[in-house]
């Protein structure tokens, strides 16, 4: 039996689907118009037992493994949600793991538990206006002064920044390069933290994104995540989870578009016959199904090997690129086969078409993934 399809996980899928179809999907269009998901939805998700899946019970989580957390994201998308909705509701999936891994009881109590209870929101800030791909080039400075770090600099394109209470922030505490980077949890209520107005985007409209300025912000040194200088390896370790999550969101988005298109081509008639009777249409749909299945099968295999402790650095990058490429092609075909309706805001494939564009950019771009693979194949 596939570990993605055990009786417990089938039950989990049903629970997520029910919650999504009743509490999320009917409100999604409004949240897309508003540009934000209300904070209380995090509490609703927590009360339904879905917000903290994949986090250990010892830090306020619901237990389970990454597969359970990925199933939640997958099922939200398959039931009519979106990758933008997953980004908005589960930003803590990238904001908290470094803190949990470092294991500081004070930070767990002050930050991790309230976020997993749906009472607070956590984000991750690595990208800066000067660049996101070059993580080792972070410029935001944190200088130790007594019991505090004084933080100066800025971050860009930060998911959930307009709502976040805590931002796990990559800062430079040492010299140039990867070794000089640390992670510091910045409370957005501190003097000198300035969050920009929401940035206007192509997709992920329900997910707020903003820039953040730090102007001499005094952050207690107790907010340091792990030892000083451990930020870069910590970010790289957690990137595996983020990249695999994006791969899952990509194949789930593609599967949802395939499902919608299969229904559409049966119903839509042109020249007196359903579209599904035309060979060119049938073959296009068959190709969509092939791409989705390959992306899903490969991504799930890499997730399982990653959880088994294998070295999957290159294959995580391959999974992200494979699933993103499949998604790009499938959402494009879905819009094309929907014709004019595919370009209308009222058709779901239109939203997936826009939302999917970020998947090859966030969490490391397609080019950077290819570079990761090349570096391992052809060391300099
Ligand atoms: C909606 C949205 C949400 C986001 N959320 C977050 C978040 O929550 N937290 C966060 O920290 N960041 C976030 N990001 C930022 C995202 O991670 C970065 O945009 C991404 O890493 C790319 O960085 P960049 O935009 O600076 O592009 P750049 O690094 O400037 O790259 C520009 C282009 O050059 C290519 N390129 C760069 N270097 C090379 C190279 N060596 N060889 C070949 N090609 C190269 C890239 O692939 C890309 O195509 C978000 C972005 C978006 C759009």
Coordinates of C-alpha atoms and ligand atoms in Angstrom, one line a residue:
X1 CA 0.0 0.0 0.0
X2 CA 1.3 3.5 -0.9
X3 CA 2.3 5.4 2.2
X4 CA 0.2 8.3 0.7
X5 CA -2.9 6.2 0.8
X6 CA -3.2 4.5 4.2
X7 CA -6.6 4.3 5.9
X8 CA -5.5 7.1 8.2
X9 CA -4.4 9.3 5.4
X10 CA -7.6 8.6 3.4
X11 CA -9.4 9.9 6.5
X12 CA -7.2 12.9 6.7
X13 CA -7.9 13.7 3.0
X14 CA -11.7 13.5 3.7
X15 CA -11.4 15.8 6.7
X16 CA -9.3 18.3 4.7
X17 CA -11.7 18.1 1.7
X18 CA -14.8 18.7 3.9
X19 CA -13.2 21.6 5.7
X20 CA -11.9 23.1 2.4
X21 CA -15.2 22.7 0.6
X22 CA -17.3 24.3 3.4
X23 CA -14.9 26.8 5.1
X24 CA -12.3 27.8 2.5
X25 CA -13.4 27.5 -1.1
X26 CA -16.7 29.4 -0.8
X27 CA -14.8 32.4 0.7
X28 CA -11.8 32.3 -1.6
X29 CA -13.1 34.7 -4.3
X30 CA -13.7 37.3 -1.6
X31 CA -10.2 36.8 -0.1
X32 CA -8.8 37.1 -3.6
X33 CA -10.6 40.5 -4.0
X34 CA -9.5 41.6 -0.6
X35 CA -5.9 40.6 -1.1
X36 CA -5.8 38.9 2.2
X37 CA -7.1 35.9 4.2
X38 CA -8.6 36.9 7.6
X39 CA -6.5 36.0 10.6
X40 CA -9.4 34.1 12.2
X41 CA -9.2 31.5 9.5
X42 CA -5.9 30.3 11.0
X43 CA -7.8 29.7 14.3
X44 CA -10.5 27.8 12.4
X45 CA -7.9 25.6 10.8
X46 CA -6.3 25.0 14.1
X47 CA -9.6 24.1 15.7
X48 CA -10.2 21.6 12.9
X49 CA -6.8 20.0 13.8
X50 CA -5.3 20.9 10.4
X51 CA -3.0 23.9 11.0
X52 CA -0.2 22.1 12.9
X53 CA 0.0 18.8 11.1
X54 CA 3.6 17.7 10.6
X55 CA 4.9 19.5 13.7
X56 CA 5.8 17.4 16.7
X57 CA 3.3 17.4 19.6
X58 CA 6.1 18.5 22.0
X59 CA 6.1 22.0 20.4
X60 CA 2.3 22.3 20.0
X61 CA 2.0 20.4 16.8
X62 CA -0.5 17.6 15.9
X63 CA 2.3 15.1 15.0
X64 CA 2.4 13.2 11.7
X65 CA 5.1 13.5 9.1
X66 CA 5.8 15.7 6.2
X67 CA 3.6 13.4 4.1
X68 CA 0.6 14.3 6.3
X69 CA 1.4 18.1 5.9
X70 CA 1.8 17.7 2.1
X71 CA -1.5 15.8 1.9
X72 CA -3.2 18.8 3.6
X73 CA -1.8 21.1 0.9
X74 CA -2.6 18.7 -1.9
X75 CA -6.2 18.2 -0.8
X76 CA -6.9 21.9 -0.3
X77 CA -5.9 22.5 -4.0
X78 CA -7.7 19.4 -5.3
X79 CA -10.9 20.5 -3.6
X80 CA -10.9 23.9 -5.4
X81 CA -8.5 25.9 -3.2
X82 CA -5.2 27.1 -4.6
X83 CA -1.5 27.3 -4.1
X84 CA -2.0 31.0 -3.1
X85 CA -4.3 29.9 -0.3
X86 CA -1.8 27.3 0.9
X87 CA 0.9 30.0 0.9
X88 CA -1.3 32.3 3.0
X89 CA -2.5 29.8 5.5
X90 CA 0.7 27.8 5.9
X91 CA 3.4 30.4 5.9
X92 CA 4.5 29.0 9.2
X93 CA 5.5 25.9 7.2
X94 CA 8.6 27.9 6.2
X95 CA 8.7 30.3 9.2
X96 CA 8.8 27.8 12.1
X97 CA 10.9 24.7 11.2
X98 CA 14.3 26.4 11.9
X99 CA 13.0 27.3 15.3
X100 CA 11.7 23.9 16.0
X101 CA 14.9 22.3 14.8
X102 CA 17.0 24.6 17.1
X103 CA 14.9 23.5 20.0
X104 CA 15.1 26.6 22.3
X105 CA 12.3 26.1 24.8
X106 CA 11.8 29.9 25.2
X107 CA 11.3 30.5 21.5
X108 CA 9.1 27.4 21.2
X109 CA 6.8 28.7 23.9
X110 CA 6.7 32.4 22.8
X111 CA 6.6 31.8 19.0
X112 CA 5.9 28.2 17.9
X113 CA 3.0 27.3 20.2
X114 CA 0.8 30.4 19.6
X115 CA 1.4 30.2 15.8
X116 CA 0.4 26.5 15.7
X117 CA -2.6 27.3 17.8
X118 CA -3.7 29.8 15.1
X119 CA -3.3 32.7 17.5
X120 CA -0.3 34.3 15.8
X121 CA 1.2 34.3 12.3
X122 CA 4.9 33.6 11.4
X123 CA 6.8 34.4 8.2
X124 CA 10.2 33.8 6.8
X125 CA 12.3 36.6 5.4
X126 CA 15.4 35.7 3.4
X127 CA 15.0 37.6 0.1
X128 CA 16.2 41.2 -0.1
X129 CA 15.6 43.9 -2.7
X130 CA 19.1 43.3 -4.1
X131 CA 18.4 39.6 -4.7
X132 CA 16.9 36.4 -3.5
X133 CA 18.8 33.7 -5.3
X134 CA 22.1 34.5 -3.7
X135 CA 21.2 33.6 -0.1
X136 CA 24.9 33.9 1.0
X137 CA 24.8 37.5 0.0
X138 CA 22.3 38.7 2.7
X139 CA 23.0 42.3 3.6
X140 CA 20.6 43.0 6.5
X141 CA 22.9 43.5 9.5
X142 CA 22.4 42.5 13.1
X143 CA 25.0 43.9 15.5
X144 CA 25.2 42.6 19.0
X145 CA 24.8 45.4 21.6
X146 CA 24.4 44.2 25.2
X147 CA 21.5 41.8 25.5
X148 CA 20.1 42.8 22.0
X149 CA 20.9 42.6 18.3
X150 CA 20.4 45.9 16.5
X151 CA 19.0 45.1 13.1
X152 CA 19.2 47.3 10.0
X153 CA 18.3 46.5 6.4
X154 CA 15.4 45.4 4.4
X155 CA 13.6 42.3 3.0
X156 CA 11.4 41.9 -0.1
X157 CA 8.5 39.8 -1.3
X158 CA 7.8 38.4 2.1
X159 CA 4.7 36.1 2.3
X160 CA 2.1 37.1 5.0
X161 CA 4.3 40.0 6.0
X162 CA 1.3 42.4 6.5
X163 CA -0.2 40.0 9.0
X164 CA 2.8 38.4 10.6
X165 CA 3.6 38.7 14.3
X166 CA 6.9 37.0 14.0
X167 CA 9.4 37.0 11.2
X168 CA 12.2 34.5 11.1
X169 CA 14.8 36.8 9.5
X170 CA 18.1 36.0 7.8
X171 CA 20.6 38.5 9.0
X172 CA 24.4 39.1 8.8
X173 CA 25.9 38.8 12.2
X174 CA 29.4 38.0 11.0
X175 CA 31.7 38.5 7.9
X176 CA 31.0 38.1 4.2
X177 CA 29.6 34.8 2.8
X178 CA 27.5 32.0 4.1
X179 CA 29.3 31.6 7.5
X180 CA 28.3 35.2 8.5
X181 CA 24.5 34.5 8.4
X182 CA 22.2 33.9 11.4
X183 CA 18.5 33.6 11.9
X184 CA 16.7 36.0 14.2
X185 CA 13.0 36.0 15.1
X186 CA 11.8 39.6 14.8
X187 CA 8.6 40.6 16.5
X188 CA 6.8 42.9 14.1
X189 CA 5.6 45.1 17.0
X190 CA 9.1 46.3 17.8
X191 CA 10.1 49.9 17.2
X192 CA 11.8 50.4 13.8
X193 CA 10.0 47.5 11.9
X194 CA 8.2 49.0 9.0
X195 CA 6.1 46.7 6.8
X196 CA 5.2 48.1 3.3
X197 CA 1.7 48.2 1.8
X198 CA 0.7 44.9 0.2
X199 CA 2.5 44.4 -3.1
X200 CA 0.2 44.0 -6.1
X201 CA 0.9 40.7 -7.8
X202 CA 0.0 38.6 -10.9
X203 CA -1.2 35.7 -8.8
X204 CA -1.6 34.4 -5.3
X205 CA -4.0 37.3 -4.8
X206 CA -5.4 36.1 -1.5
X207 CA -1.8 35.8 -0.1
X208 CA -0.5 39.2 1.2
X209 CA 3.1 39.9 0.2
X210 CA 5.2 42.9 1.4
X211 CA 8.6 44.4 1.9
X212 CA 10.0 45.0 5.4
X213 CA 12.4 47.7 6.6
X214 CA 14.4 47.3 9.8
X215 CA 15.7 50.7 11.1
X216 CA 17.9 50.0 14.1
X217 CA 15.4 47.4 15.5
X218 CA 16.5 46.2 19.0
X219 CA 15.8 42.4 19.0
X220 CA 16.5 40.5 22.2
X221 CA 19.5 38.2 21.7
X222 CA 17.3 35.4 23.1
X223 CA 15.5 35.5 19.7
X224 CA 18.6 34.1 18.0
X225 CA 17.7 30.7 16.3
X226 CA 20.4 28.2 17.0
X227 CA 24.1 29.3 17.4
X228 CA 25.3 32.5 15.8
X229 CA 26.5 31.9 12.3
X230 CA 24.3 28.8 11.8
X231 CA 21.7 30.5 9.6
X232 CA 22.9 29.4 6.1
X233 CA 23.0 25.7 6.7
X234 CA 19.7 25.9 8.6
X235 CA 18.1 27.7 5.7
X236 CA 19.5 25.2 3.2
X237 CA 18.2 22.2 5.2
X238 CA 14.7 23.6 5.4
X239 CA 14.7 24.5 1.7
X240 CA 14.2 20.8 1.0
X241 CA 10.8 20.8 2.7
X242 CA 9.8 24.1 1.0
X243 CA 10.9 22.9 -2.4
X244 CA 9.1 19.6 -2.0
X245 CA 6.0 21.4 -0.8
X246 CA 6.1 23.6 -4.0
X247 CA 6.5 20.5 -6.1
X248 CA 3.4 18.9 -4.5
X249 CA 1.4 22.2 -4.9
X250 CA 2.5 22.2 -8.6
X251 CA 1.3 18.6 -9.4
X252 CA -1.9 19.1 -7.3
X253 CA -2.6 22.3 -9.3
X254 CA -2.0 20.4 -12.5
X255 CA -4.3 17.6 -11.4
X256 CA -7.0 20.0 -10.5
X257 CA -6.8 21.7 -13.9
X258 CA -6.8 18.2 -15.5
X259 CA -10.0 17.3 -13.6
X260 CA -11.7 20.6 -14.5
X261 CA -10.7 20.2 -18.2
X262 CA -11.9 16.6 -18.4
X263 CA -15.4 17.7 -17.3
X264 CA -15.3 20.8 -19.6
X265 CA -14.3 19.0 -22.8
X266 CA -17.1 16.5 -22.3
X267 CA -19.7 19.2 -21.9
X268 CA -18.5 21.8 -24.4
X269 CA -19.8 21.3 -27.9
X270 CA -18.5 22.9 -31.1
X271 CA -19.6 22.1 -34.6
X272 CA -22.3 19.9 -33.1
X273 CA -20.0 17.5 -31.2
X274 CA -18.4 17.5 -27.8
X275 CA -14.7 18.6 -27.7
X276 CA -13.9 15.3 -26.2
X277 CA -14.7 13.6 -29.5
X278 CA -11.8 15.3 -31.3
X279 CA -8.6 13.4 -31.4
X280 CA -6.5 16.6 -31.0
X281 CA -8.3 17.4 -27.8
X282 CA -8.3 13.8 -26.5
X283 CA -4.5 13.6 -27.1
X284 CA -3.9 16.9 -25.4
X285 CA -5.8 15.7 -22.3
X286 CA -4.0 12.4 -22.3
X287 CA -0.7 14.3 -22.4
X288 CA -1.8 16.4 -19.5
X289 CA -2.6 13.3 -17.5
X290 CA 0.8 11.8 -18.3
X291 CA 2.6 14.9 -17.1
X292 CA 0.7 15.0 -13.9
X293 CA 1.2 11.4 -13.1
X294 CA 5.0 11.5 -13.8
X295 CA 5.3 14.7 -11.6
X296 CA 3.3 13.2 -8.8
X297 CA 5.0 9.8 -8.8
X298 CA 8.5 11.2 -8.9
X299 CA 7.9 13.9 -6.3
X300 CA 6.3 11.4 -3.9
X301 CA 9.2 9.1 -4.3
X302 CA 11.7 11.9 -3.5
X303 CA 9.6 12.9 -0.4
X304 CA 9.8 9.3 0.8
X305 CA 13.6 9.0 0.3
X306 CA 14.1 12.4 2.0
X307 CA 12.1 11.2 5.0
X308 CA 14.2 8.0 5.0
X309 CA 17.3 10.2 5.5
X310 CA 18.8 9.7 2.0
X311 CA 20.8 12.4 0.4
X312 CA 18.3 13.9 -2.0
X313 CA 19.7 17.4 -2.6
X314 CA 19.8 17.1 -6.4
X315 CA 16.5 15.0 -6.6
X316 CA 14.6 17.6 -4.6
X317 CA 15.7 20.2 -7.2
X318 CA 14.7 17.8 -10.0
X319 CA 11.3 17.2 -8.4
X320 CA 10.6 20.9 -8.1
X321 CA 11.6 21.5 -11.7
X322 CA 9.7 18.5 -13.0
X323 CA 6.5 19.3 -11.2
X324 CA 6.7 23.0 -12.0
X325 CA 7.3 22.4 -15.7
X326 CA 4.4 19.9 -15.8
X327 CA 2.2 22.4 -14.0
X328 CA 3.1 25.2 -16.4
X329 CA 2.2 23.0 -19.4
X330 CA -1.0 21.6 -17.9
X331 CA -2.4 25.0 -16.7
X332 CA -1.6 26.4 -20.2
X333 CA -3.4 23.6 -21.9
X334 CA -6.3 23.9 -19.5
X335 CA -6.8 27.6 -20.3
X336 CA -6.5 26.9 -24.0
X337 CA -9.1 24.1 -24.0
X338 CA -11.5 26.3 -22.0
X339 CA -11.3 28.9 -24.9
X340 CA -12.6 32.3 -23.9
X341 CA -13.9 31.0 -20.6
X342 CA -10.3 30.1 -19.7
X343 CA -9.5 33.8 -19.7
X344 CA -12.4 34.7 -17.4
X345 CA -12.0 35.4 -13.7
X346 CA -15.1 33.2 -13.1
X347 CA -13.3 30.1 -14.4
X348 CA -11.1 28.4 -11.9
X349 CA -8.4 27.5 -14.4
X350 CA -7.7 31.2 -14.9
X351 CA -6.7 31.5 -11.3
X352 CA -4.5 28.4 -11.4
X353 CA -2.8 29.8 -14.6
X354 CA -1.8 33.0 -12.7
X355 CA -1.1 31.3 -9.4
X356 CA 1.2 28.7 -10.9
X357 CA 3.6 31.2 -12.3
X358 CA 5.2 31.9 -8.9
X359 CA 6.0 28.2 -8.3
X360 CA 9.1 28.3 -10.6
X361 CA 10.3 31.4 -8.7
X362 CA 9.6 31.0 -5.0
X363 CA 11.7 28.7 -2.8
X364 CA 14.6 28.9 -5.4
X365 CA 14.1 29.6 -9.1
X366 CA 14.1 26.9 -11.8
X367 CA 17.5 28.2 -12.9
X368 CA 18.9 27.9 -9.4
X369 CA 17.5 24.3 -9.1
X370 CA 19.2 23.4 -12.3
X371 CA 22.5 25.0 -10.9
X372 CA 22.1 22.8 -7.8
X373 CA 21.9 19.7 -9.9
X374 CA 24.8 20.8 -12.2
X375 CA 27.1 21.6 -9.3
X376 CA 26.6 18.1 -7.9
X377 CA 27.1 16.4 -11.3
X378 CA 30.1 18.6 -12.3
X379 CA 31.9 19.8 -9.3
X380 CA 34.2 22.8 -10.1
Ligands
LIG1 C1 4.7 35.9 -4.4 C2 6.1 35.7 -3.8 C3 6.2 35.3 -2.5 C4 7.5 35.2 -1.9 N1 7.6 34.9 -0.6 C5 8.8 34.9 0.0 C6 9.0 34.7 1.4 O1 8.0 34.4 2.1 N2 10.2 34.8 1.9 C7 11.3 35.1 1.2 O2 12.4 35.2 1.7 N3 11.2 35.3 -0.2 C8 10.0 35.2 -0.8 N4 9.9 35.4 -2.1 C9 11.1 35.7 -2.9 C10 11.6 34.6 -3.8 O3 12.1 33.5 -3.0 C11 12.6 35.2 -4.8 O4 11.9 36.1 -5.6 C12 13.4 34.2 -5.5 O5 14.2 33.5 -4.7 C13 14.2 34.9 -6.6 O6 15.0 35.9 -6.1 P1 14.9 37.3 -6.9 O7 13.5 37.7 -7.1 O8 15.7 38.3 -6.1 O9 15.5 37.1 -8.3 P2 17.0 37.1 -8.7 O10 17.8 36.4 -7.7 O11 17.4 38.5 -9.0 O12 17.0 36.3 -10.1 C14 16.4 36.9 -11.3 C15 16.6 35.9 -12.4 O13 17.9 35.5 -12.6 C16 18.1 34.1 -12.5 N5 19.4 33.9 -11.8 C17 19.8 34.4 -10.7 N6 21.1 33.9 -10.4 C18 21.4 33.1 -11.5 C19 22.6 32.3 -11.8 N7 23.6 32.3 -11.0 N8 22.6 31.6 -12.9 C20 21.5 31.7 -13.8 N9 20.4 32.4 -13.5 C21 20.3 33.1 -12.4 C22 16.9 33.6 -11.6 O14 16.7 32.3 -11.8 C23 15.8 34.6 -12.1 O15 15.3 34.0 -13.3 C24 8.6 35.5 -2.7 C25 8.5 35.9 -4.1 C26 7.2 36.0 -4.6 C27 7.1 36.5 -6.0

